[in-house]
Amino acid sequence: MKWAVIVFPGSNCDEDAQQAIIRVTGDEATLVWHQETSLADYDAIVLPGGFSYGDYLRSGAIARFAPIMKAVRDKAVQGTPIIGICNGFQVLTEAHLLPGALLRNRDLHFHCKMVELRVETNRSPFTAAYQPGDILRIPIAHGEGRYFADSAILHELQEDHRVAFRYVDNPNGSSESIAGILSKERNVLGLMPHPERAVADFMRSTDGAGVFRSIHQYVTEREGAHAH
Amino acid sequence: MTTYRAQVRVWLKPSVFDPQGNAVEKALLTLGFAGIEEVRIGKSMEFLVTADNQESAEAMVDRACRDVLCNPVMEMYTFTLEARQEA
């Protein structure tokens, strides 16, 4: 299968994501510049971390209007797995592909550290390799990661089992300790922690590998089903 | 066509905690500014807009606020328009 990692001006986790995909799945992973307009050749899309457009106006607010985002939207409708990591999550909320918004951390600090996450659901292309209740050690690195949504949306996320990950110890003041959420169709995931930074022993954790393995398995099984 | 100067103000909804405002409020209190409370920090933006009349300029600025300048999930906005004086 083929992965696309979208590169905006100011993305800085694009190559980390690419290398993590190659290391975990052995798949082909291509960096795709934000001025491109088609993602037809790709089976999974990654919006990486960083500071797209310098976080001007709001994090993710300008990236949302990049030419590639129309193609991302089309892929979302087609059911392709799309994962937004950190700044990628912020872009997905600004693009209304995920509900809510990400605000300045409650304590104003930029937190760059290993945290523990609890897997809340494995009913998704991103978390199938885990069990609900699994505790993962995955690093965060953000200043604006406080997930916010009104109570109706929070209720809906809870009812539909669309909270993918919660922090064990809430580092940023996120509503209901939310670290990652799924779209209604469950094929779009946004999360603040960086699974691509937890895929090798030297990274002090390999717990993030399951995200990439899950996506790989989901796509290859889907392709297999289509072939018959 | 008339050119207007638009002034847009964007700030967090009352229901959203503003850690910056909170930190500044604490600093003010520490410095002896007793009696200051509910500090909120927002953004101010300025630009020129040229349109047929005030009404269509307002409609355009309002749309720019809703679509780009403000994220209604967490923010609110107001704006003023002032016809630019001919030099």
Short mmCIF file of C-alpha atoms in Angstrom, two decimals:
data_model
loop_
_atom_site.label_atom_id
_atom_site.label_comp_id
_atom_site.label_asym_id
_atom_site.label_seq_id
_atom_site.Cartn_x
_atom_site.Cartn_y
_atom_site.Cartn_z
CA MET A 1 0.00 0.00 0.00
CA LYS A 2 1.02 3.64 -0.47
CA TRP A 3 1.01 6.37 2.14
CA ALA A 4 1.05 10.12 1.58
CA VAL A 5 2.52 12.44 4.22
CA ILE A 6 1.36 15.99 3.51
CA VAL A 7 4.01 18.69 3.82
CA PHE A 8 2.91 22.25 4.60
CA PRO A 9 5.36 25.13 4.96
CA GLY A 10 6.31 24.75 8.63
CA SER A 11 5.57 21.03 8.96
CA ASN A 12 8.46 19.48 10.88
CA CYS A 13 7.39 15.94 11.75
CA ASP A 14 6.84 14.92 8.13
CA GLU A 15 10.06 12.94 7.77
CA ASP A 16 9.64 11.36 11.21
CA ALA A 17 6.21 10.13 10.14
CA GLN A 18 7.58 8.86 6.83
CA GLN A 19 10.40 6.94 8.55
CA ALA A 20 8.03 5.52 11.17
CA ILE A 21 5.70 4.20 8.45
CA ILE A 22 8.60 2.57 6.59
CA ARG A 23 10.05 1.09 9.79
CA VAL A 24 6.74 -0.32 11.05
CA THR A 25 5.00 -1.42 7.85
CA GLY A 26 7.65 -1.59 5.13
CA ASP A 27 5.23 0.32 2.90
CA GLU A 28 6.04 3.11 0.49
CA ALA A 29 5.57 6.55 2.08
CA THR A 30 5.75 9.70 -0.05
CA LEU A 31 6.04 13.30 1.06
CA VAL A 32 3.37 15.30 -0.79
CA TRP A 33 3.70 19.08 -1.03
CA HIS A 34 0.64 21.12 -0.02
CA GLN A 35 0.37 22.68 -3.50
CA GLU A 36 -0.46 19.29 -5.03
CA THR A 37 -4.09 18.73 -5.90
CA SER A 38 -4.52 14.95 -6.10
CA LEU A 39 -4.16 12.09 -3.65
CA ALA A 40 -5.78 9.51 -5.92
CA ASP A 41 -2.78 7.13 -5.75
CA TYR A 42 -2.68 6.85 -1.97
CA ASP A 43 -4.32 4.44 0.45
CA ALA A 44 -3.66 6.35 3.67
CA ILE A 45 -2.98 10.04 4.40
CA VAL A 46 -0.93 11.54 7.22
CA LEU A 47 -1.13 15.20 8.25
CA PRO A 48 2.04 15.56 10.31
CA GLY A 49 3.01 17.74 13.23
CA GLY A 50 4.74 21.08 13.07
CA PHE A 51 3.75 24.70 12.79
CA SER A 52 2.08 25.01 9.39
CA TYR A 53 2.21 28.61 8.19
CA GLY A 54 3.79 29.56 11.50
CA ASP A 55 0.47 28.91 13.27
CA TYR A 56 -0.56 32.35 12.00
CA LEU A 57 -4.09 33.43 12.93
CA ARG A 58 -4.78 30.08 14.65
CA SER A 59 -3.01 26.71 14.51
CA GLY A 60 -4.09 25.00 11.31
CA ALA A 61 -6.24 27.93 10.18
CA ILE A 62 -4.25 28.77 7.04
CA ALA A 63 -3.25 25.20 6.14
CA ARG A 64 -6.94 24.43 5.83
CA PHE A 65 -7.03 26.51 2.63
CA ALA A 66 -4.04 24.77 0.97
CA PRO A 67 -4.82 23.25 -2.45
CA ILE A 68 -4.14 19.71 -1.17
CA MET A 69 -6.94 20.01 1.39
CA LYS A 70 -9.63 19.55 -1.26
CA ALA A 71 -8.04 16.21 -2.12
CA VAL A 72 -7.85 15.33 1.59
CA ARG A 73 -11.56 16.10 1.89
CA ASP A 74 -12.34 13.89 -1.13
CA LYS A 75 -10.33 11.03 0.38
CA ALA A 76 -12.17 11.46 3.68
CA VAL A 77 -15.49 11.06 1.87
CA GLN A 78 -14.19 7.96 0.08
CA GLY A 79 -13.37 6.32 3.41
CA THR A 80 -9.57 6.45 3.14
CA PRO A 81 -7.91 6.46 6.57
CA ILE A 82 -6.63 9.94 7.38
CA ILE A 83 -4.59 10.61 10.50
CA GLY A 84 -3.75 14.09 11.77
CA ILE A 85 -0.98 14.19 14.35
CA CYS A 86 -0.57 17.27 16.57
CA ASN A 87 -0.63 20.19 14.10
CA GLY A 88 -2.35 17.76 11.71
CA PHE A 89 -5.14 17.37 14.29
CA GLN A 90 -5.43 21.16 14.49
CA VAL A 91 -5.69 21.35 10.68
CA LEU A 92 -8.42 18.68 10.65
CA THR A 93 -10.54 20.57 13.20
CA GLU A 94 -10.08 23.85 11.32
CA ALA A 95 -11.11 22.05 8.12
CA HIS A 96 -14.23 20.74 9.91
CA LEU A 97 -13.22 17.15 9.21
CA LEU A 98 -13.27 16.68 12.99
CA PRO A 99 -15.40 18.57 15.55
CA GLY A 100 -14.10 20.89 18.26
CA ALA A 101 -10.93 22.96 18.48
CA LEU A 102 -7.49 22.92 20.10
CA LEU A 103 -6.66 25.78 22.45
CA ARG A 104 -3.69 27.08 24.35
CA ASN A 105 -2.66 24.65 27.11
CA ARG A 106 -4.34 25.48 30.40
CA ASP A 107 -1.02 26.26 32.11
CA LEU A 108 0.43 28.12 29.07
CA HIS A 109 3.45 25.76 29.00
CA PHE A 110 4.71 23.97 25.90
CA HIS A 111 4.74 20.34 27.05
CA CYS A 112 7.32 18.08 25.46
CA LYS A 113 7.38 14.78 27.34
CA MET A 114 6.36 11.13 27.41
CA VAL A 115 2.74 10.66 28.55
CA GLU A 116 0.44 7.74 29.13
CA LEU A 117 -2.66 7.30 26.99
CA ARG A 118 -5.57 4.95 27.47
CA VAL A 119 -7.02 3.31 24.38
CA GLU A 120 -10.77 3.93 24.51
CA THR A 121 -11.88 1.99 21.44
CA ASN A 122 -10.33 -0.44 18.99
CA ARG A 123 -13.19 -0.07 16.54
CA SER A 124 -11.26 2.06 14.05
CA PRO A 125 -8.68 1.67 11.30
CA PHE A 126 -6.14 3.28 13.65
CA THR A 127 -6.58 1.35 16.88
CA ALA A 128 -7.55 -2.18 15.85
CA ALA A 129 -4.14 -3.51 16.99
CA TYR A 130 -4.85 -2.43 20.58
CA GLN A 131 -7.34 -3.47 23.24
CA PRO A 132 -9.63 -0.95 24.95
CA GLY A 133 -8.01 -0.07 28.26
CA ASP A 134 -4.46 -0.59 26.97
CA ILE A 135 -2.08 2.02 28.36
CA LEU A 136 0.35 3.41 25.76
CA ARG A 137 3.45 5.48 26.35
CA ILE A 138 3.60 8.08 23.57
CA PRO A 139 5.22 11.54 23.68
CA ILE A 140 3.44 14.87 23.33
CA ALA A 141 5.00 18.15 22.15
CA HIS A 142 2.54 21.00 21.96
CA GLY A 143 1.57 24.41 23.31
CA GLU A 144 -1.97 24.34 21.93
CA GLY A 145 -3.39 20.92 22.65
CA ARG A 146 -6.30 21.62 24.95
CA TYR A 147 -9.20 19.90 23.24
CA PHE A 148 -12.38 21.93 23.46
CA ALA A 149 -15.91 21.17 22.25
CA ASP A 150 -19.34 22.11 23.51
CA SER A 151 -21.19 19.66 25.73
CA ALA A 152 -23.43 18.40 22.90
CA ILE A 153 -20.37 17.38 20.86
CA LEU A 154 -18.66 15.83 23.87
CA HIS A 155 -21.80 13.83 24.56
CA GLU A 156 -21.97 12.68 20.93
CA LEU A 157 -18.28 11.64 20.92
CA GLN A 158 -18.87 9.63 24.07
CA GLU A 159 -22.11 7.99 22.85
CA ASP A 160 -20.60 7.01 19.48
CA HIS A 161 -17.36 5.73 21.04
CA ARG A 162 -15.41 8.24 19.00
CA VAL A 163 -12.88 9.15 21.67
CA ALA A 164 -9.90 7.06 20.55
CA PHE A 165 -7.42 8.02 23.28
CA ARG A 166 -7.55 9.78 26.64
CA TYR A 167 -4.66 11.04 28.75
CA VAL A 168 -4.17 9.10 31.97
CA ASP A 169 -2.93 12.34 33.55
CA ASN A 170 -4.40 15.32 31.65
CA PRO A 171 -1.40 17.52 30.71
CA ASN A 172 -3.16 20.45 29.03
CA GLY A 173 -6.69 20.88 30.36
CA SER A 174 -8.42 19.01 27.52
CA SER A 175 -12.16 18.44 27.94
CA GLU A 176 -12.66 15.00 29.46
CA SER A 177 -8.92 14.31 29.08
CA ILE A 178 -9.40 13.77 25.36
CA ALA A 179 -6.17 13.12 23.43
CA GLY A 180 -7.60 11.84 20.14
CA ILE A 181 -10.97 11.59 18.39
CA LEU A 182 -12.54 9.87 15.39
CA SER A 183 -14.84 11.26 12.71
CA LYS A 184 -18.42 10.05 12.45
CA GLU A 185 -17.42 7.57 9.74
CA ARG A 186 -14.42 6.56 11.89
CA ASN A 187 -11.90 6.92 9.03
CA VAL A 188 -10.44 10.23 10.22
CA LEU A 189 -8.38 10.34 13.44
CA GLY A 190 -6.87 13.41 15.06
CA LEU A 191 -4.57 13.12 18.06
CA MET A 192 -2.15 15.43 19.83
CA PRO A 193 0.41 12.78 20.90
CA HIS A 194 3.05 11.66 18.39
CA PRO A 195 2.84 7.91 17.64
CA GLU A 196 5.65 8.32 15.08
CA ARG A 197 7.96 9.17 17.98
CA ALA A 198 7.28 5.85 19.71
CA VAL A 199 8.18 3.16 17.19
CA ALA A 200 11.69 2.03 18.24
CA ASP A 201 13.51 0.98 21.39
CA PHE A 202 15.86 3.95 21.20
CA MET A 203 12.76 6.18 21.39
CA ARG A 204 12.01 4.67 24.81
CA SER A 205 8.70 3.27 23.57
CA THR A 206 7.36 1.26 20.66
CA ASP A 207 3.72 1.72 21.70
CA GLY A 208 2.93 4.02 18.75
CA ALA A 209 3.72 1.33 16.18
CA GLY A 210 0.25 -0.17 16.62
CA VAL A 211 -1.33 2.89 15.01
CA PHE A 212 0.62 2.39 11.78
CA ARG A 213 0.21 -1.38 11.93
CA SER A 214 -3.56 -0.98 12.36
CA ILE A 215 -3.84 1.30 9.32
CA HIS A 216 -1.70 -1.07 7.23
CA GLN A 217 -3.84 -4.05 8.18
CA TYR A 218 -7.08 -2.15 7.59
CA VAL A 219 -6.04 -1.10 4.07
CA THR A 220 -4.61 -4.45 3.01
CA GLU A 221 -7.73 -6.28 4.23
CA ARG A 222 -9.95 -3.79 2.45
CA GLU A 223 -7.97 -4.24 -0.78
CA GLY A 224 -8.23 -8.00 -0.38
CA ALA A 225 -12.00 -7.76 0.02
CA HIS A 226 -12.28 -5.63 -3.13
CA ALA A 227 -10.22 -8.12 -5.16
CA HIS A 228 -12.72 -10.93 -4.63
CA MET B 1 -17.22 52.14 -4.89
CA THR B 2 -16.20 53.19 -1.41
CA THR B 3 -13.22 52.06 0.61
CA TYR B 4 -13.75 51.35 4.27
CA ARG B 5 -11.35 50.65 7.07
CA ALA B 6 -12.46 47.53 8.91
CA GLN B 7 -11.49 46.85 12.50
CA VAL B 8 -12.19 43.30 13.61
CA ARG B 9 -12.03 42.12 17.20
CA VAL B 10 -11.86 38.39 17.95
CA TRP B 11 -11.82 36.86 21.41
CA LEU B 12 -12.62 33.61 23.19
CA LYS B 13 -16.23 32.84 24.06
CA PRO B 14 -17.10 33.40 27.73
CA SER B 15 -17.46 29.63 28.19
CA VAL B 16 -13.85 29.04 27.11
CA PHE B 17 -11.09 29.37 29.70
CA ASP B 18 -8.50 31.99 28.64
CA PRO B 19 -5.19 31.07 30.29
CA GLN B 20 -3.47 34.19 28.92
CA GLY B 21 -6.10 36.49 30.37
CA ASN B 22 -5.88 34.58 33.63
CA ALA B 23 -2.07 34.95 33.80
CA VAL B 24 -2.24 38.67 33.00
CA GLU B 25 -4.95 39.17 35.60
CA LYS B 26 -2.78 37.54 38.25
CA ALA B 27 0.19 39.69 37.21
CA LEU B 28 -1.93 42.85 37.47
CA LEU B 29 -3.10 41.86 40.94
CA THR B 30 0.49 41.13 41.99
CA LEU B 31 1.48 44.60 40.79
CA GLY B 32 -1.16 46.17 42.98
CA PHE B 33 -3.96 46.74 40.49
CA ALA B 34 -6.67 45.73 42.91
CA GLY B 35 -10.16 45.75 41.43
CA ILE B 36 -9.26 44.49 37.93
CA GLU B 37 -10.97 41.24 37.03
CA GLU B 38 -12.22 39.11 34.13
CA VAL B 39 -9.23 39.90 31.90
CA ARG B 40 -9.69 38.40 28.43
CA ILE B 41 -7.08 38.58 25.69
CA GLY B 42 -8.11 38.60 22.06
CA LYS B 43 -6.99 39.72 18.66
CA SER B 44 -7.47 42.93 16.77
CA MET B 45 -7.21 42.99 12.98
CA GLU B 46 -7.41 45.87 10.55
CA PHE B 47 -7.81 46.00 6.81
CA LEU B 48 -9.30 48.02 3.96
CA VAL B 49 -12.32 46.79 2.09
CA THR B 50 -13.71 48.29 -1.08
CA ALA B 51 -17.34 47.65 -1.98
CA ASP B 52 -20.40 49.24 -3.61
CA ASN B 53 -21.76 50.47 -0.33
CA GLN B 54 -21.60 50.04 3.42
CA GLU B 55 -24.07 47.18 3.38
CA SER B 56 -22.11 45.00 0.96
CA ALA B 57 -18.84 45.85 2.75
CA GLU B 58 -20.43 44.69 6.00
CA ALA B 59 -21.63 41.49 4.41
CA MET B 60 -18.15 40.78 3.07
CA VAL B 61 -16.39 41.44 6.38
CA ASP B 62 -18.96 39.36 8.22
CA ARG B 63 -18.33 36.43 5.88
CA ALA B 64 -14.55 36.84 6.25
CA CYS B 65 -15.00 36.70 10.03
CA ARG B 66 -17.16 33.60 9.92
CA ASP B 67 -15.07 31.70 7.36
CA VAL B 68 -11.51 32.66 8.26
CA LEU B 69 -10.75 35.27 10.89
CA CYS B 70 -12.75 33.70 13.70
CA ASN B 71 -13.26 30.06 14.64
CA PRO B 72 -16.86 30.01 15.91
CA VAL B 73 -16.20 26.79 17.84
CA MET B 74 -14.27 28.80 20.43
CA GLU B 75 -14.31 32.47 19.43
CA MET B 76 -16.64 35.44 18.96
CA TYR B 77 -16.15 38.57 16.87
CA THR B 78 -17.33 42.09 16.34
CA PHE B 79 -16.24 44.64 13.76
CA THR B 80 -16.60 48.27 12.82
CA LEU B 81 -16.39 49.90 9.40
CA GLU B 82 -15.42 53.46 8.73
CA ALA B 83 -15.42 55.11 5.30
CA ARG B 84 -11.85 56.10 4.49
CA GLN B 85 -11.33 59.85 4.19
CA GLU B 86 -10.17 60.95 0.73
CA ALA B 87 -6.68 62.40 0.92
#
